[in-house]
Amino acid sequence: AIIAVLCLALVGVGLYTIISSSYTKNSSRAMEEVKTKIVAWSNETDETKKAELEAELIPALENVAQKWPRSFAAQQALYGIASLYGVKKDWPQAENYALQSADRKPGSYVVPMALEIAATAAEEQGKTEEAVSYYQRIVEKHKDENPNIAHAYFSLGRLKEKASDYSGALGY
């Protein structure tokens, strides 16, 4: 009975490993395909063609995020959508997708970059308190792995100064 239980456990672990590996491989492959579309879009100089490519990008990225919701590829897709909305200056959408990306896989290197988009989008909407909270998340939780940490500190200082919190600004 013990041997049978151990064999079943080993089969279960093996199946889980195979399925997990397939999930990761398929989601990564789908995201790589979308990345080639992003490169084509960013390199396109004809505005009509660029608009056509752009119309395909967000649905393709949303498809990756929906089809593989717990994957790193989903986090990258949401970050890509946030970036596109940032380029288009659609700040509410940029903030929304950036926060979804940041919350998708909290230990990922994408999180501080997504939080920067969210903070910028919040600032552009006049939502200073939200921007401060996003920058503070970067400073408190991601200062060791974020090469752009100086921007978060500077932005916090700038926003505190704007709010006449001079000692807070000086601290940052």
Coordinates of N, CA and C in Angstrom, one line a residue:
A1 N 0.8 -1.2 0.0 CA 0.0 0.0 0.0 C 0.9 1.3 0.0
I2 N 2.0 1.2 0.8 CA 2.9 2.4 0.9 C 3.5 2.6 -0.5
I3 N 4.0 1.5 -1.1 CA 4.6 1.6 -2.4 C 3.6 2.1 -3.4
A4 N 2.4 1.7 -3.4 CA 1.4 2.2 -4.3 C 1.1 3.7 -4.1
V5 N 1.1 4.1 -2.9 CA 0.9 5.5 -2.6 C 2.1 6.3 -3.1
L6 N 3.3 5.8 -2.9 CA 4.5 6.5 -3.4 C 4.5 6.6 -4.9
C7 N 4.2 5.5 -5.5 CA 4.1 5.5 -7.0 C 3.1 6.5 -7.5
L8 N 1.9 6.5 -6.9 CA 0.9 7.5 -7.3 C 1.4 8.9 -7.1
A9 N 2.1 9.2 -6.0 CA 2.7 10.5 -5.7 C 3.7 10.9 -6.8
L10 N 4.5 9.9 -7.1 CA 5.5 10.2 -8.2 C 4.9 10.5 -9.5
V11 N 3.9 9.7 -9.9 CA 3.1 9.9 -11.1 C 2.5 11.3 -11.1
G12 N 1.9 11.7 -9.9 CA 1.3 13.0 -9.8 C 2.3 14.1 -10.0
V13 N 3.5 14.0 -9.3 CA 4.5 15.0 -9.5 C 5.0 15.1 -10.9
G14 N 5.1 13.9 -11.5 CA 5.6 13.9 -12.9 C 4.6 14.6 -13.8
L15 N 3.3 14.3 -13.7 CA 2.3 14.9 -14.5 C 2.2 16.4 -14.2
Y16 N 2.3 16.8 -13.0 CA 2.3 18.3 -12.7 C 3.5 18.9 -13.4
T17 N 4.7 18.3 -13.3 CA 5.9 18.9 -13.9 C 5.7 19.0 -15.5
I18 N 5.1 18.0 -16.1 CA 4.9 18.1 -17.5 C 3.9 19.1 -17.9
I19 N 2.8 19.2 -17.2 CA 1.8 20.2 -17.5 C 2.3 21.6 -17.2
S20 N 3.0 21.8 -16.1 CA 3.6 23.1 -15.8 C 4.6 23.6 -16.8
S21 N 5.4 22.6 -17.3 CA 6.4 23.0 -18.3 C 5.7 23.3 -19.6
S22 N 4.7 22.6 -19.9 CA 4.0 22.9 -21.2 C 3.3 24.3 -21.1
Y23 N 2.7 24.6 -19.9 CA 2.0 25.8 -19.7 C 3.0 27.0 -19.9
T24 N 4.2 26.9 -19.3 CA 5.2 27.9 -19.4 C 5.7 28.1 -20.8
K25 N 6.0 26.9 -21.4 CA 6.5 27.0 -22.8 C 5.5 27.6 -23.8
N26 N 4.2 27.2 -23.7 CA 3.2 27.7 -24.6 C 3.0 29.2 -24.3
S27 N 2.9 29.6 -23.1 CA 2.7 31.0 -22.8 C 3.8 31.9 -23.2
S28 N 5.1 31.4 -23.0 CA 6.2 32.1 -23.5 C 6.3 32.2 -25.0
R29 N 6.0 31.2 -25.7 CA 6.0 31.2 -27.1 C 4.9 32.2 -27.7
A30 N 3.7 32.2 -27.1 CA 2.7 33.2 -27.5 C 3.2 34.6 -27.2
M31 N 3.8 34.9 -26.1 CA 4.3 36.2 -25.8 C 5.4 36.6 -26.8
E32 N 6.3 35.7 -27.1 CA 7.3 36.0 -28.1 C 6.7 36.4 -29.5
E33 N 5.7 35.7 -29.9 CA 5.0 36.0 -31.1 C 4.4 37.5 -31.1
V34 N 3.9 37.8 -30.0 CA 3.3 39.2 -29.8 C 4.4 40.2 -29.8
K35 N 5.6 39.8 -29.2 CA 6.7 40.8 -29.2 C 7.2 41.1 -30.6
T36 N 7.1 40.1 -31.5 CA 7.5 40.4 -32.8 C 6.6 41.4 -33.5
K37 N 5.3 41.4 -33.1 CA 4.3 42.4 -33.6 C 4.6 43.7 -33.0
I38 N 5.0 43.8 -31.7 CA 5.4 45.0 -31.1 C 6.6 45.7 -31.8
V39 N 7.6 44.9 -32.1 CA 8.7 45.4 -32.8 C 8.3 45.9 -34.2
A40 N 7.5 45.2 -34.9 CA 7.0 45.7 -36.2 C 6.2 47.0 -36.0
W41 N 5.4 47.1 -35.0 CA 4.6 48.3 -34.8 C 5.6 49.5 -34.5
S42 N 6.5 49.3 -33.6 CA 7.4 50.4 -33.2 C 8.3 50.8 -34.4
N43 N 8.6 49.9 -35.3 CA 9.5 50.3 -36.4 C 8.7 50.8 -37.6
E44 N 7.4 50.7 -37.6 CA 6.6 51.2 -38.7 C 6.6 52.7 -38.8
T45 N 6.8 53.2 -40.0 CA 6.8 54.7 -40.1 C 5.5 55.2 -40.8
D46 N 4.9 54.3 -41.6 CA 3.6 54.7 -42.2 C 2.5 54.7 -41.1
E47 N 1.9 55.8 -40.9 CA 0.9 56.0 -39.8 C -0.3 55.1 -40.0
T48 N -0.7 54.8 -41.2 CA -1.9 54.0 -41.5 C -1.6 52.5 -41.1
K49 N -0.4 52.1 -41.6 CA 0.0 50.7 -41.2 C 0.2 50.5 -39.7
K50 N 0.8 51.6 -39.1 CA 1.1 51.6 -37.7 C -0.3 51.4 -36.9
A51 N -1.3 52.2 -37.3 CA -2.6 52.1 -36.7 C -3.2 50.7 -36.9
E52 N -3.0 50.1 -38.0 CA -3.5 48.7 -38.3 C -2.8 47.7 -37.3
L53 N -1.5 47.9 -37.2 CA -0.7 47.0 -36.4 C -1.1 47.2 -34.9
E54 N -1.3 48.4 -34.5 CA -1.7 48.7 -33.1 C -3.1 48.1 -32.8
A55 N -4.0 48.1 -33.7 CA -5.3 47.6 -33.5 C -5.2 46.1 -33.2
E56 N -4.2 45.4 -33.7 CA -4.0 44.0 -33.4 C -3.3 43.7 -32.1
L57 N -2.5 44.7 -31.7 CA -1.6 44.4 -30.5 C -2.3 44.2 -29.2
I58 N -3.2 45.2 -28.8 CA -3.8 45.0 -27.5 C -4.7 43.8 -27.4
P59 N -5.5 43.4 -28.4 CA -6.2 42.1 -28.3 C -5.3 40.9 -28.2
A60 N -4.2 41.0 -28.9 CA -3.2 39.8 -28.9 C -2.6 39.8 -27.5
L61 N -2.2 40.9 -26.9 CA -1.7 40.9 -25.5 C -2.7 40.5 -24.5
E62 N -4.0 41.0 -24.7 CA -5.0 40.5 -23.8 C -5.3 39.0 -23.8
N63 N -5.2 38.5 -25.0 CA -5.3 37.1 -25.2 C -4.3 36.3 -24.4
V64 N -3.1 36.7 -24.5 CA -2.0 36.0 -23.7 C -2.3 36.1 -22.2
A65 N -2.7 37.3 -21.7 CA -3.0 37.5 -20.3 C -4.2 36.6 -19.9
Q66 N -5.2 36.5 -20.7 CA -6.4 35.7 -20.4 C -6.2 34.2 -20.5
K67 N -5.4 33.8 -21.5 CA -5.2 32.4 -21.7 C -4.3 31.7 -20.7
W68 N -3.3 32.5 -20.3 CA -2.3 32.0 -19.3 C -2.2 32.9 -18.1
P69 N -3.3 33.1 -17.3 CA -3.3 34.1 -16.3 C -2.3 34.1 -15.2
R70 N -1.8 32.9 -14.9 CA -0.8 32.8 -13.8 C 0.6 32.8 -14.3
S71 N 0.8 33.1 -15.6 CA 2.2 33.0 -16.1 C 2.9 34.3 -16.1
F72 N 4.2 34.2 -16.2 CA 5.1 35.4 -16.4 C 4.7 36.1 -17.7
A73 N 4.4 35.3 -18.7 CA 4.0 35.9 -20.0 C 2.7 36.8 -19.8
A74 N 1.8 36.4 -19.0 CA 0.6 37.2 -18.7 C 1.0 38.6 -18.1
Q75 N 2.0 38.5 -17.2 CA 2.5 39.8 -16.6 C 3.1 40.6 -17.6
Q76 N 3.9 40.1 -18.5 CA 4.5 40.8 -19.5 C 3.5 41.4 -20.5
A77 N 2.5 40.7 -20.8 CA 1.4 41.1 -21.7 C 0.7 42.3 -21.1
L78 N 0.4 42.2 -19.8 CA -0.3 43.4 -19.1 C 0.6 44.6 -19.1
Y79 N 1.9 44.4 -18.9 CA 2.9 45.5 -18.9 C 2.9 46.1 -20.3
G80 N 2.9 45.2 -21.3 CA 2.9 45.7 -22.7 C 1.7 46.6 -23.0
I81 N 0.5 46.2 -22.5 CA -0.7 46.9 -22.7 C -0.6 48.3 -22.0
A82 N -0.1 48.2 -20.8 CA 0.1 49.5 -20.0 C 1.0 50.4 -20.7
S83 N 2.1 49.9 -21.3 CA 3.0 50.7 -22.0 C 2.4 51.3 -23.3
L84 N 1.6 50.5 -24.0 CA 0.9 51.1 -25.2 C 0.0 52.2 -24.8
Y85 N -0.8 52.0 -23.8 CA -1.7 53.0 -23.3 C -1.0 54.3 -22.9
G86 N 0.2 54.0 -22.3 CA 1.0 55.2 -21.9 C 1.5 56.0 -23.1
V87 N 1.9 55.3 -24.1 CA 2.3 56.0 -25.4 C 1.2 56.8 -25.9
K88 N 0.0 56.2 -25.8 CA -1.2 56.9 -26.4 C -1.8 57.9 -25.4
K89 N -1.2 58.0 -24.2 CA -1.6 59.0 -23.2 C -3.0 58.7 -22.7
D90 N -3.4 57.5 -22.7 CA -4.7 57.0 -22.1 C -4.3 56.6 -20.7
W91 N -4.2 57.6 -19.9 CA -3.7 57.4 -18.5 C -4.5 56.5 -17.6
P92 N -5.8 56.6 -17.6 CA -6.6 55.6 -16.8 C -6.3 54.1 -17.2
Q93 N -6.3 53.9 -18.5 CA -6.0 52.5 -18.9 C -4.6 52.1 -18.6
A94 N -3.7 53.0 -18.8 CA -2.3 52.7 -18.5 C -2.1 52.4 -17.0
E95 N -2.7 53.1 -16.2 CA -2.6 52.9 -14.7 C -3.3 51.5 -14.4
N96 N -4.5 51.3 -14.9 CA -5.2 50.0 -14.7 C -4.4 48.8 -15.1
Y97 N -3.8 48.8 -16.3 CA -3.1 47.6 -16.7 C -1.7 47.5 -16.0
A98 N -1.1 48.6 -15.7 CA 0.2 48.6 -15.0 C 0.0 48.0 -13.6
L99 N -1.1 48.3 -12.9 CA -1.4 47.7 -11.6 C -1.7 46.2 -11.7
Q100 N -2.4 45.9 -12.8 CA -2.7 44.4 -13.0 C -1.4 43.7 -13.2
S101 N -0.5 44.3 -13.9 CA 0.8 43.6 -14.2 C 1.6 43.5 -12.9
A102 N 1.7 44.6 -12.1 CA 2.4 44.6 -10.9 C 1.9 43.6 -9.9
D103 N 0.6 43.4 -9.9 CA 0.0 42.5 -8.9 C 0.0 41.0 -9.4
R104 N 0.3 40.8 -10.6 CA 0.2 39.4 -11.2 C 1.3 38.5 -10.6
K105 N 2.5 38.9 -10.6 CA 3.6 38.1 -10.0 C 4.5 39.0 -9.2
P106 N 4.1 39.1 -7.9 CA 4.8 40.1 -7.1 C 6.3 40.1 -7.0
G107 N 6.9 38.9 -7.2 CA 8.4 38.8 -7.1 C 9.1 39.0 -8.4
S108 N 8.5 39.4 -9.4 CA 9.1 39.5 -10.7 C 9.8 40.9 -10.9
Y109 N 10.8 40.9 -11.7 CA 11.5 42.2 -12.0 C 10.6 43.2 -12.8
V110 N 9.5 42.7 -13.3 CA 8.6 43.6 -14.0 C 7.8 44.6 -13.1
V111 N 7.6 44.2 -11.8 CA 6.8 44.9 -10.9 C 7.2 46.4 -10.7
P112 N 8.5 46.7 -10.4 CA 8.8 48.1 -10.3 C 8.6 48.9 -11.6
M113 N 8.8 48.3 -12.7 CA 8.6 49.0 -14.0 C 7.1 49.3 -14.2
A114 N 6.3 48.3 -13.9 CA 4.9 48.5 -14.0 C 4.4 49.6 -13.0
L115 N 4.9 49.6 -11.8 CA 4.6 50.6 -10.8 C 5.0 52.0 -11.3
E116 N 6.1 52.1 -12.0 CA 6.5 53.4 -12.5 C 5.5 53.9 -13.5
I117 N 5.0 53.0 -14.4 CA 3.9 53.4 -15.3 C 2.7 53.8 -14.6
A118 N 2.3 53.1 -13.6 CA 1.1 53.4 -12.8 C 1.3 54.7 -12.1
A119 N 2.4 55.0 -11.6 CA 2.7 56.3 -10.9 C 2.6 57.4 -11.9
T120 N 3.3 57.3 -13.0 CA 3.2 58.3 -14.0 C 1.8 58.6 -14.5
A121 N 1.1 57.5 -14.7 CA -0.3 57.6 -15.2 C -1.2 58.3 -14.1
A122 N -0.9 58.0 -12.8 CA -1.7 58.6 -11.7 C -1.3 60.1 -11.7
E123 N -0.1 60.4 -11.8 CA 0.3 61.9 -11.8 C -0.3 62.6 -13.0
E124 N -0.3 62.0 -14.1 CA -0.9 62.7 -15.3 C -2.4 62.9 -15.1
Q125 N -3.0 62.1 -14.3 CA -4.5 62.3 -14.0 C -4.7 63.2 -12.8
G126 N -3.6 63.7 -12.2 CA -3.8 64.6 -11.0 C -4.0 63.8 -9.7
K127 N -3.7 62.5 -9.7 CA -3.9 61.7 -8.6 C -2.6 61.5 -7.8
T128 N -2.2 62.6 -7.1 CA -0.9 62.7 -6.5 C -0.8 61.6 -5.4
E129 N -1.8 61.4 -4.6 CA -1.7 60.5 -3.5 C -1.5 59.0 -4.0
E130 N -2.1 58.7 -5.1 CA -1.9 57.4 -5.7 C -0.5 57.2 -6.2
A131 N -0.1 58.3 -6.9 CA 1.3 58.3 -7.5 C 2.3 58.1 -6.3
V132 N 2.1 58.8 -5.2 CA 3.0 58.7 -4.1 C 3.0 57.2 -3.6
S133 N 1.8 56.6 -3.5 CA 1.8 55.3 -3.0 C 2.4 54.3 -3.9
Y134 N 2.3 54.5 -5.2 CA 3.0 53.6 -6.1 C 4.5 53.7 -6.0
Y135 N 5.0 55.0 -6.0 CA 6.4 55.2 -5.8 C 6.9 54.6 -4.5
Q136 N 6.1 54.8 -3.4 CA 6.5 54.2 -2.2 C 6.6 52.7 -2.2
R137 N 5.7 52.1 -2.9 CA 5.8 50.6 -3.1 C 7.2 50.2 -3.7
I138 N 7.6 51.0 -4.7 CA 8.9 50.7 -5.4 C 10.0 50.9 -4.4
V139 N 10.0 52.0 -3.7 CA 11.1 52.3 -2.7 C 11.1 51.2 -1.6
E140 N 10.0 50.9 -1.1 CA 9.9 50.0 0.1 C 10.2 48.5 -0.3
K141 N 9.7 48.1 -1.5 CA 9.7 46.7 -1.8 C 10.7 46.3 -2.9
H142 N 11.2 47.2 -3.7 CA 12.0 46.9 -4.9 C 13.2 47.7 -5.0
K143 N 13.7 48.3 -4.0 CA 14.9 49.2 -4.1 C 16.2 48.4 -4.5
D144 N 16.2 47.1 -4.1 CA 17.4 46.4 -4.4 C 17.5 45.9 -5.8
E145 N 16.4 45.6 -6.4 CA 16.4 45.0 -7.8 C 16.0 46.0 -8.9
N146 N 15.8 47.3 -8.5 CA 15.3 48.3 -9.5 C 16.5 49.2 -9.9
P147 N 16.9 49.1 -11.1 CA 18.0 50.0 -11.5 C 17.6 51.4 -11.7
N148 N 16.3 51.7 -11.7 CA 15.8 53.0 -11.8 C 15.3 53.6 -10.5
I149 N 15.8 53.1 -9.4 CA 15.3 53.5 -8.1 C 15.4 55.0 -7.8
A150 N 16.5 55.6 -8.4 CA 16.7 57.1 -8.2 C 15.5 57.9 -8.7
H151 N 14.9 57.4 -9.8 CA 13.7 58.1 -10.3 C 12.5 58.1 -9.3
A152 N 12.3 56.9 -8.6 CA 11.3 56.8 -7.6 C 11.5 57.8 -6.5
Y153 N 12.8 57.8 -6.0 CA 13.1 58.7 -4.9 C 12.9 60.1 -5.3
F154 N 13.4 60.5 -6.5 CA 13.3 61.9 -7.0 C 11.9 62.3 -7.1
S155 N 11.1 61.4 -7.7 CA 9.6 61.7 -7.9 C 8.9 61.9 -6.5
L156 N 9.3 61.0 -5.6 CA 8.7 61.2 -4.2 C 9.1 62.5 -3.6
G157 N 10.3 62.9 -3.8 CA 10.8 64.2 -3.3 C 10.1 65.3 -4.0
R158 N 9.9 65.2 -5.2 CA 9.2 66.3 -6.0 C 7.8 66.4 -5.6
L159 N 7.1 65.2 -5.5 CA 5.7 65.3 -5.1 C 5.5 65.8 -3.7
K160 N 6.4 65.4 -2.8 CA 6.3 65.9 -1.4 C 6.5 67.4 -1.4
E161 N 7.5 67.9 -2.2 CA 7.8 69.3 -2.2 C 6.5 70.1 -2.8
K162 N 5.9 69.5 -3.8 CA 4.7 70.1 -4.4 C 3.6 70.2 -3.4
A163 N 3.5 69.3 -2.5 CA 2.5 69.3 -1.4 C 3.0 70.1 -0.2
S164 N 4.1 70.8 -0.3 CA 4.6 71.7 0.7 C 5.1 70.9 1.9
D165 N 5.4 69.6 1.7 CA 6.0 68.8 2.8 C 7.5 68.8 2.5
Y166 N 8.1 69.8 3.0 CA 9.5 70.1 2.7 C 10.4 69.1 3.4
S167 N 10.1 68.7 4.7 CA 10.9 67.8 5.4 C 10.8 66.4 4.7
G168 N 9.6 66.0 4.3 CA 9.4 64.8 3.6 C 10.2 64.8 2.3
A169 N 10.1 65.9 1.6 CA 10.8 66.0 0.3 C 12.3 65.9 0.5
L170 N 12.9 66.5 1.5 CA 14.3 66.5 1.8 C 14.7 65.0 2.2
G171 N 13.8 64.3 2.9 CA 14.1 62.9 3.2 C 14.3 62.0 2.0
Y172 N 13.4 62.3 1.0 CA 13.6 61.5 -0.2 C 14.7 62.0 -1.1

